Amino acid sequence: MIRVFSGLLMGLAAQAVAQEGPSFDCGKAGSTAEELICADAGLAALDRRVAGRYAAALEAAGGDADELRAYQRGWIKGRDECWKAEDPAECVRAEYLRREAELVARWMLDAPFNTAVWACGGNPANEVVTMFFDTELPSLRFERGDSVDTGVQVMAASGARYEGSFGRSLRMKGDRATYREADPEGASLECELVEER
C-alpha cells in the first residue's frame, strides 16, 4: 500500500514538473535561449503557451503545414540569436510574444474582437480589411486583395500603429488611417474607415 501511494506521489510530482517546464527537454537545451527558458518559470510558461498555439496552427494550416513548419524553424533560429541582445531574457520574451501574435492572427486561432474595413487612396474598391486580436502583444491581420499578413502593435506618438512584414504598417487615428504596403517602394495610402464589425 505504501509503495503504491509513494509511486502515485512520485508520478504526480513528475507531472507537476513537466507542467512547469518548457515544451522541450531541458536536458537537450542547445542554445542560450533554451537555457534561459529552462531557468525561468515565466519563460517556460510562455514557451508552453506558444507551443500550444503552434500545434493549433498546424491543425488549421492543413495543406500549408510544411510552409508553417519551415517558418517555425526560421523563427527558432531568430529566437536563438537573442544571445546577442543587451537583455537576452527580455529578447526571448519579446520573440515569443510576437510569435504568438503572428500565429493567432495568421491562422485565426481566436476570434477577432474587432474588424475594420478601410477604403484607401480615395477608391472604395481599394480596401484593406484589418482584424484585431486580443493577444498579450496586441495583433492584427491585414487582408488586401489576395494578400494576408499579420502585424503587432508598436509605440506611437498618437493613435495606434501596427507593423507587419517587410515594411507593411497601419497607423490609425480615429476613422482615418495611413496604410503602407509591403513593397520596396514603401507606397503609403490614406484610408478612411467605412465599416466596423
PDB file of N, CA, C and O in Angstrom, residues 15-73:
ATOM      1  N   GLN A  15       4.649  14.877 -13.036  1.00  0.00           N
ATOM      2  CA  GLN A  15       3.682  15.555 -13.903  1.00  0.00           C
ATOM      3  C   GLN A  15       3.683  17.061 -13.622  1.00  0.00           C
ATOM      4  O   GLN A  15       3.633  17.868 -14.541  1.00  0.00           O
ATOM      5  N   ALA A  16       3.772  17.455 -12.346  1.00  0.00           N
ATOM      6  CA  ALA A  16       3.788  18.880 -11.985  1.00  0.00           C
ATOM      7  C   ALA A  16       5.038  19.552 -12.544  1.00  0.00           C
ATOM      8  O   ALA A  16       4.967  20.661 -13.070  1.00  0.00           O
ATOM      9  N   VAL A  17       6.183  18.884 -12.465  1.00  0.00           N
ATOM     10  CA  VAL A  17       7.423  19.445 -13.001  1.00  0.00           C
ATOM     11  C   VAL A  17       7.298  19.613 -14.514  1.00  0.00           C
ATOM     12  O   VAL A  17       7.696  20.632 -15.078  1.00  0.00           O
ATOM     13  N   ALA A  18       6.703  18.621 -15.209  1.00  0.00           N
ATOM     14  CA  ALA A  18       6.540  18.708 -16.653  1.00  0.00           C
ATOM     15  C   ALA A  18       5.641  19.887 -17.023  1.00  0.00           C
ATOM     16  O   ALA A  18       5.863  20.551 -18.016  1.00  0.00           O
ATOM     17  N   GLN A  19       4.624  20.157 -16.203  1.00  0.00           N
ATOM     18  CA  GLN A  19       3.730  21.270 -16.482  1.00  0.00           C
ATOM     19  C   GLN A  19       4.410  22.610 -16.232  1.00  0.00           C
ATOM     20  O   GLN A  19       4.005  23.619 -16.785  1.00  0.00           O
ATOM     21  N   GLU A  20       5.429  22.648 -15.394  1.00  0.00           N
ATOM     22  CA  GLU A  20       6.120  23.897 -15.089  1.00  0.00           C
ATOM     23  C   GLU A  20       7.270  24.170 -16.048  1.00  0.00           C
ATOM     24  O   GLU A  20       7.690  25.302 -16.198  1.00  0.00           O
ATOM     25  N   GLY A  21       7.796  23.128 -16.662  1.00  0.00           N
ATOM     26  CA  GLY A  21       8.922  23.294 -17.571  1.00  0.00           C
ATOM     27  C   GLY A  21       8.455  23.697 -18.959  1.00  0.00           C
ATOM     28  O   GLY A  21       7.261  23.808 -19.235  1.00  0.00           O
ATOM     29  N   PRO A  22       9.419  23.905 -19.863  1.00  0.00           N
ATOM     30  CA  PRO A  22       9.068  24.279 -21.233  1.00  0.00           C
ATOM     31  C   PRO A  22       8.545  23.077 -22.025  1.00  0.00           C
ATOM     32  O   PRO A  22       8.486  21.958 -21.515  1.00  0.00           O
ATOM     33  N   SER A  23       8.239  23.298 -23.282  1.00  0.00           N
ATOM     34  CA  SER A  23       7.702  22.251 -24.144  1.00  0.00           C
ATOM     35  C   SER A  23       8.786  21.293 -24.641  1.00  0.00           C
ATOM     36  O   SER A  23       8.476  20.286 -25.250  1.00  0.00           O
ATOM     37  N   PHE A  24      10.052  21.618 -24.376  1.00  0.00           N
ATOM     38  CA  PHE A  24      11.157  20.792 -24.850  1.00  0.00           C
ATOM     39  C   PHE A  24      11.937  20.248 -23.658  1.00  0.00           C
ATOM     40  O   PHE A  24      11.763  20.697 -22.521  1.00  0.00           O
ATOM     41  N   ASP A  25      12.797  19.274 -23.908  1.00  0.00           N
ATOM     42  CA  ASP A  25      13.610  18.625 -22.881  1.00  0.00           C
ATOM     43  C   ASP A  25      14.795  19.527 -22.532  1.00  0.00           C
ATOM     44  O   ASP A  25      15.683  19.750 -23.359  1.00  0.00           O
ATOM     45  N   CYS A  26      14.805  20.038 -21.288  1.00  0.00           N
ATOM     46  CA  CYS A  26      15.893  20.928 -20.863  1.00  0.00           C
ATOM     47  C   CYS A  26      17.245  20.225 -20.844  1.00  0.00           C
ATOM     48  O   CYS A  26      18.282  20.874 -20.945  1.00  0.00           O
ATOM     49  N   GLY A  27      17.232  18.900 -20.737  1.00  0.00           N
ATOM     50  CA  GLY A  27      18.482  18.146 -20.787  1.00  0.00           C
ATOM     51  C   GLY A  27      19.146  18.230 -22.152  1.00  0.00           C
ATOM     52  O   GLY A  27      20.332  17.937 -22.294  1.00  0.00           O
ATOM     53  N   LYS A  28      18.374  18.636 -23.158  1.00  0.00           N
ATOM     54  CA  LYS A  28      18.905  18.754 -24.524  1.00  0.00           C
ATOM     55  C   LYS A  28      18.929  20.209 -24.992  1.00  0.00           C
ATOM     56  O   LYS A  28      19.001  20.467 -26.194  1.00  0.00           O
ATOM     57  N   ALA A  29      18.873  21.155 -24.060  1.00  0.00           N
ATOM     58  CA  ALA A  29      18.893  22.582 -24.426  1.00  0.00           C
ATOM     59  C   ALA A  29      20.144  22.861 -25.239  1.00  0.00           C
ATOM     60  O   ALA A  29      21.261  22.585 -24.797  1.00  0.00           O
ATOM     61  N   GLY A  30      19.952  23.411 -26.444  1.00  0.00           N
ATOM     62  CA  GLY A  30      21.075  23.580 -27.350  1.00  0.00           C
ATOM     63  C   GLY A  30      21.442  25.020 -27.653  1.00  0.00           C
ATOM     64  O   GLY A  30      22.261  25.271 -28.521  1.00  0.00           O
ATOM     65  N   SER A  31      20.810  25.969 -26.949  1.00  0.00           N
ATOM     66  CA  SER A  31      21.117  27.373 -27.211  1.00  0.00           C
ATOM     67  C   SER A  31      20.994  28.162 -25.916  1.00  0.00           C
ATOM     68  O   SER A  31      20.394  27.710 -24.947  1.00  0.00           O
ATOM     69  N   THR A  32      21.556  29.355 -25.914  1.00  0.00           N
ATOM     70  CA  THR A  32      21.421  30.239 -24.761  1.00  0.00           C
ATOM     71  C   THR A  32      19.953  30.537 -24.495  1.00  0.00           C
ATOM     72  O   THR A  32      19.523  30.567 -23.344  1.00  0.00           O
ATOM     73  N   ALA A  33      19.163  30.722 -25.556  1.00  0.00           N
ATOM     74  CA  ALA A  33      17.734  30.998 -25.392  1.00  0.00           C
ATOM     75  C   ALA A  33      17.053  29.847 -24.670  1.00  0.00           C
ATOM     76  O   ALA A  33      16.262  30.068 -23.735  1.00  0.00           O
ATOM     77  N   GLU A  34      17.337  28.615 -25.070  1.00  0.00           N
ATOM     78  CA  GLU A  34      16.717  27.462 -24.418  1.00  0.00           C
ATOM     79  C   GLU A  34      17.175  27.337 -22.968  1.00  0.00           C
ATOM     80  O   GLU A  34      16.383  26.979 -22.092  1.00  0.00           O
ATOM     81  N   GLU A  35      18.436  27.645 -22.691  1.00  0.00           N
ATOM     82  CA  GLU A  35      18.925  27.613 -21.310  1.00  0.00           C
ATOM     83  C   GLU A  35      18.200  28.654 -20.454  1.00  0.00           C
ATOM     84  O   GLU A  35      17.841  28.386 -19.312  1.00  0.00           O
ATOM     85  N   LEU A  36      17.988  29.843 -21.015  1.00  0.00           N
ATOM     86  CA  LEU A  36      17.243  30.889 -20.294  1.00  0.00           C
ATOM     87  C   LEU A  36      15.818  30.440 -20.008  1.00  0.00           C
ATOM     88  O   LEU A  36      15.293  30.660 -18.918  1.00  0.00           O
ATOM     89  N   ILE A  37      15.183  29.808 -20.994  1.00  0.00           N
ATOM     90  CA  ILE A  37      13.809  29.338 -20.834  1.00  0.00           C
ATOM     91  C   ILE A  37      13.739  28.281 -19.743  1.00  0.00           C
ATOM     92  O   ILE A  37      12.819  28.294 -18.909  1.00  0.00           O
ATOM     93  N   CYS A  38      14.698  27.386 -19.713  1.00  0.00           N
ATOM     94  CA  CYS A  38      14.718  26.320 -18.704  1.00  0.00           C
ATOM     95  C   CYS A  38      14.932  26.877 -17.300  1.00  0.00           C
ATOM     96  O   CYS A  38      14.472  26.291 -16.322  1.00  0.00           O
ATOM     97  N   ALA A  39      15.605  28.014 -17.183  1.00  0.00           N
ATOM     98  CA  ALA A  39      15.931  28.599 -15.882  1.00  0.00           C
ATOM     99  C   ALA A  39      14.870  29.581 -15.388  1.00  0.00           C
ATOM    100  O   ALA A  39      14.959  30.051 -14.248  1.00  0.00           O
ATOM    101  N   ASP A  40      13.881  29.900 -16.207  1.00  0.00           N
ATOM    102  CA  ASP A  40      12.906  30.944 -15.867  1.00  0.00           C
ATOM    103  C   ASP A  40      11.489  30.394 -16.026  1.00  0.00           C
ATOM    104  O   ASP A  40      11.059  30.092 -17.147  1.00  0.00           O
ATOM    105  N   ALA A  41      10.757  30.285 -14.922  1.00  0.00           N
ATOM    106  CA  ALA A  41       9.405  29.714 -14.954  1.00  0.00           C
ATOM    107  C   ALA A  41       8.465  30.515 -15.863  1.00  0.00           C
ATOM    108  O   ALA A  41       7.620  29.941 -16.555  1.00  0.00           O
ATOM    109  N   GLY A  42       8.625  31.829 -15.887  1.00  0.00           N
ATOM    110  CA  GLY A  42       7.775  32.663 -16.737  1.00  0.00           C
ATOM    111  C   GLY A  42       8.027  32.401 -18.217  1.00  0.00           C
ATOM    112  O   GLY A  42       7.082  32.299 -19.014  1.00  0.00           O
ATOM    113  N   LEU A  43       9.303  32.291 -18.596  1.00  0.00           N
ATOM    114  CA  LEU A  43       9.637  31.992 -19.991  1.00  0.00           C
ATOM    115  C   LEU A  43       9.209  30.572 -20.355  1.00  0.00           C
ATOM    116  O   LEU A  43       8.747  30.328 -21.483  1.00  0.00           O
ATOM    117  N   ALA A  44       9.337  29.640 -19.404  1.00  0.00           N
ATOM    118  CA  ALA A  44       8.907  28.259 -19.664  1.00  0.00           C
ATOM    119  C   ALA A  44       7.399  28.206 -19.916  1.00  0.00           C
ATOM    120  O   ALA A  44       6.933  27.527 -20.826  1.00  0.00           O
ATOM    121  N   ALA A  45       6.637  28.960 -19.125  1.00  0.00           N
ATOM    122  CA  ALA A  45       5.178  29.003 -19.321  1.00  0.00           C
ATOM    123  C   ALA A  45       4.842  29.620 -20.682  1.00  0.00           C
ATOM    124  O   ALA A  45       3.944  29.149 -21.381  1.00  0.00           O
ATOM    125  N   LEU A  46       5.579  30.652 -21.063  1.00  0.00           N
ATOM    126  CA  LEU A  46       5.363  31.296 -22.363  1.00  0.00           C
ATOM    127  C   LEU A  46       5.712  30.334 -23.495  1.00  0.00           C
ATOM    128  O   LEU A  46       5.002  30.245 -24.503  1.00  0.00           O
ATOM    129  N   ASP A  47       6.781  29.567 -23.331  1.00  0.00           N
ATOM    130  CA  ASP A  47       7.162  28.563 -24.323  1.00  0.00           C
ATOM    131  C   ASP A  47       6.049  27.525 -24.481  1.00  0.00           C
ATOM    132  O   ASP A  47       5.688  27.168 -25.604  1.00  0.00           O
ATOM    133  N   ARG A  48       5.488  27.046 -23.375  1.00  0.00           N
ATOM    134  CA  ARG A  48       4.387  26.068 -23.459  1.00  0.00           C
ATOM    135  C   ARG A  48       3.182  26.668 -24.171  1.00  0.00           C
ATOM    136  O   ARG A  48       2.540  26.013 -24.982  1.00  0.00           O
ATOM    137  N   ARG A  49       2.875  27.924 -23.860  1.00  0.00           N
ATOM    138  CA  ARG A  49       1.720  28.581 -24.471  1.00  0.00           C
ATOM    139  C   ARG A  49       1.901  28.714 -25.986  1.00  0.00           C
ATOM    140  O   ARG A  49       0.996  28.407 -26.759  1.00  0.00           O
ATOM    141  N   VAL A  50       3.084  29.141 -26.415  1.00  0.00           N
ATOM    142  CA  VAL A  50       3.335  29.296 -27.845  1.00  0.00           C
ATOM    143  C   VAL A  50       3.389  27.919 -28.520  1.00  0.00           C
ATOM    144  O   VAL A  50       2.923  27.773 -29.659  1.00  0.00           O
ATOM    145  N   ALA A  51       3.911  26.918 -27.851  1.00  0.00           N
ATOM    146  CA  ALA A  51       3.912  25.554 -28.417  1.00  0.00           C
ATOM    147  C   ALA A  51       2.478  25.089 -28.650  1.00  0.00           C
ATOM    148  O   ALA A  51       2.189  24.453 -29.680  1.00  0.00           O
ATOM    149  N   GLY A  52       1.580  25.408 -27.724  1.00  0.00           N
ATOM    150  CA  GLY A  52       0.170  25.063 -27.905  1.00  0.00           C
ATOM    151  C   GLY A  52      -0.439  25.806 -29.081  1.00  0.00           C
ATOM    152  O   GLY A  52      -1.212  25.241 -29.871  1.00  0.00           O
ATOM    153  N   ARG A  53      -0.093  27.079 -29.235  1.00  0.00           N
ATOM    154  CA  ARG A  53      -0.587  27.872 -30.365  1.00  0.00           C
ATOM    155  C   ARG A  53      -0.051  27.308 -31.685  1.00  0.00           C
ATOM    156  O   ARG A  53      -0.773  27.246 -32.682  1.00  0.00           O
ATOM    157  N   TYR A  54       1.210  26.909 -31.680  1.00  0.00           N
ATOM    158  CA  TYR A  54       1.807  26.344 -32.889  1.00  0.00           C
ATOM    159  C   TYR A  54       1.108  25.041 -33.273  1.00  0.00           C
ATOM    160  O   TYR A  54       0.803  24.810 -34.457  1.00  0.00           O
ATOM    161  N   ALA A  55       0.831  24.186 -32.296  1.00  0.00           N
ATOM    162  CA  ALA A  55       0.116  22.929 -32.569  1.00  0.00           C
ATOM    163  C   ALA A  55      -1.264  23.215 -33.164  1.00  0.00           C
ATOM    164  O   ALA A  55      -1.686  22.556 -34.121  1.00  0.00           O
ATOM    165  N   ALA A  56      -1.966  24.210 -32.622  1.00  0.00           N
ATOM    166  CA  ALA A  56      -3.278  24.579 -33.159  1.00  0.00           C
ATOM    167  C   ALA A  56      -3.148  25.137 -34.576  1.00  0.00           C
ATOM    168  O   ALA A  56      -3.984  24.862 -35.444  1.00  0.00           O
ATOM    169  N   ALA A  57      -2.088  25.914 -34.828  1.00  0.00           N
ATOM    170  CA  ALA A  57      -1.863  26.472 -36.162  1.00  0.00           C
ATOM    171  C   ALA A  57      -1.572  25.363 -37.170  1.00  0.00           C
ATOM    172  O   ALA A  57      -2.060  25.400 -38.308  1.00  0.00           O
ATOM    173  N   LEU A  58      -0.796  24.352 -36.771  1.00  0.00           N
ATOM    174  CA  LEU A  58      -0.523  23.220 -37.667  1.00  0.00           C
ATOM    175  C   LEU A  58      -1.820  22.535 -38.068  1.00  0.00           C
ATOM    176  O   LEU A  58      -2.001  22.156 -39.233  1.00  0.00           O
ATOM    177  N   GLU A  59      -2.711  22.380 -37.118  1.00  0.00           N
ATOM    178  CA  GLU A  59      -4.009  21.757 -37.411  1.00  0.00           C
ATOM    179  C   GLU A  59      -4.818  22.630 -38.375  1.00  0.00           C
ATOM    180  O   GLU A  59      -5.430  22.138 -39.317  1.00  0.00           O
ATOM    181  N   ALA A  60      -4.791  23.938 -38.148  1.00  0.00           N
ATOM    182  CA  ALA A  60      -5.543  24.862 -39.004  1.00  0.00           C
ATOM    183  C   ALA A  60      -4.909  24.997 -40.383  1.00  0.00           C
ATOM    184  O   ALA A  60      -5.609  25.277 -41.363  1.00  0.00           O
ATOM    185  N   ALA A  61      -3.598  24.791 -40.490  1.00  0.00           N
ATOM    186  CA  ALA A  61      -2.871  25.033 -41.737  1.00  0.00           C
ATOM    187  C   ALA A  61      -3.201  24.033 -42.833  1.00  0.00           C
ATOM    188  O   ALA A  61      -3.104  24.369 -44.015  1.00  0.00           O
ATOM    189  N   GLY A  62      -3.553  22.820 -42.467  1.00  0.00           N
ATOM    190  CA  GLY A  62      -3.883  21.812 -43.474  1.00  0.00           C
ATOM    191  C   GLY A  62      -2.770  21.657 -44.485  1.00  0.00           C
ATOM    192  O   GLY A  62      -1.646  21.291 -44.148  1.00  0.00           O
ATOM    193  N   GLY A  63      -3.041  21.975 -45.744  1.00  0.00           N
ATOM    194  CA  GLY A  63      -2.066  21.820 -46.822  1.00  0.00           C
ATOM    195  C   GLY A  63      -0.884  22.766 -46.745  1.00  0.00           C
ATOM    196  O   GLY A  63       0.106  22.580 -47.446  1.00  0.00           O
ATOM    197  N   ASP A  64      -0.980  23.798 -45.911  1.00  0.00           N
ATOM    198  CA  ASP A  64       0.121  24.749 -45.756  1.00  0.00           C
ATOM    199  C   ASP A  64       1.019  24.417 -44.563  1.00  0.00           C
ATOM    200  O   ASP A  64       1.857  25.225 -44.173  1.00  0.00           O
ATOM    201  N   ALA A  65       0.854  23.215 -43.989  1.00  0.00           N
ATOM    202  CA  ALA A  65       1.599  22.848 -42.785  1.00  0.00           C
ATOM    203  C   ALA A  65       3.106  22.819 -43.016  1.00  0.00           C
ATOM    204  O   ALA A  65       3.874  23.215 -42.140  1.00  0.00           O
ATOM    205  N   ASP A  66       3.561  22.372 -44.195  1.00  0.00           N
ATOM    206  CA  ASP A  66       5.007  22.329 -44.463  1.00  0.00           C
ATOM    207  C   ASP A  66       5.604  23.728 -44.462  1.00  0.00           C
ATOM    208  O   ASP A  66       6.691  23.955 -43.931  1.00  0.00           O
ATOM    209  N   GLU A  67       4.876  24.669 -45.051  1.00  0.00           N
ATOM    210  CA  GLU A  67       5.340  26.064 -45.052  1.00  0.00           C
ATOM    211  C   GLU A  67       5.395  26.614 -43.624  1.00  0.00           C
ATOM    212  O   GLU A  67       6.342  27.299 -43.246  1.00  0.00           O
ATOM    213  N   LEU A  68       4.386  26.288 -42.823  1.00  0.00           N
ATOM    214  CA  LEU A  68       4.367  26.732 -41.425  1.00  0.00           C
ATOM    215  C   LEU A  68       5.529  26.129 -40.647  1.00  0.00           C
ATOM    216  O   LEU A  68       6.178  26.824 -39.861  1.00  0.00           O
ATOM    217  N   ARG A  69       5.816  24.855 -40.859  1.00  0.00           N
ATOM    218  CA  ARG A  69       6.948  24.207 -40.177  1.00  0.00           C
ATOM    219  C   ARG A  69       8.267  24.889 -40.543  1.00  0.00           C
ATOM    220  O   ARG A  69       9.118  25.108 -39.684  1.00  0.00           O
ATOM    221  N   ALA A  70       8.441  25.209 -41.820  1.00  0.00           N
ATOM    222  CA  ALA A  70       9.667  25.881 -42.262  1.00  0.00           C
ATOM    223  C   ALA A  70       9.786  27.252 -41.607  1.00  0.00           C
ATOM    224  O   ALA A  70      10.861  27.648 -41.151  1.00  0.00           O
ATOM    225  N   TYR A  71       8.672  27.974 -41.549  1.00  0.00           N
ATOM    226  CA  TYR A  71       8.686  29.293 -40.920  1.00  0.00           C
ATOM    227  C   TYR A  71       9.008  29.162 -39.432  1.00  0.00           C
ATOM    228  O   TYR A  71       9.750  29.982 -38.872  1.00  0.00           O
ATOM    229  N   GLN A  72       8.482  28.121 -38.779  1.00  0.00           N
ATOM    230  CA  GLN A  72       8.747  27.910 -37.348  1.00  0.00           C
ATOM    231  C   GLN A  72      10.233  27.641 -37.111  1.00  0.00           C
ATOM    232  O   GLN A  72      10.815  28.156 -36.165  1.00  0.00           O
ATOM    233  N   ARG A  73      10.842  26.853 -37.986  1.00  0.00           N
ATOM    234  CA  ARG A  73      12.290  26.600 -37.850  1.00  0.00           C
ATOM    235  C   ARG A  73      13.069  27.905 -37.985  1.00  0.00           C
ATOM    236  O   ARG A  73      14.011  28.154 -37.240  1.00  0.00           O
TER     237      ARG A  73
END
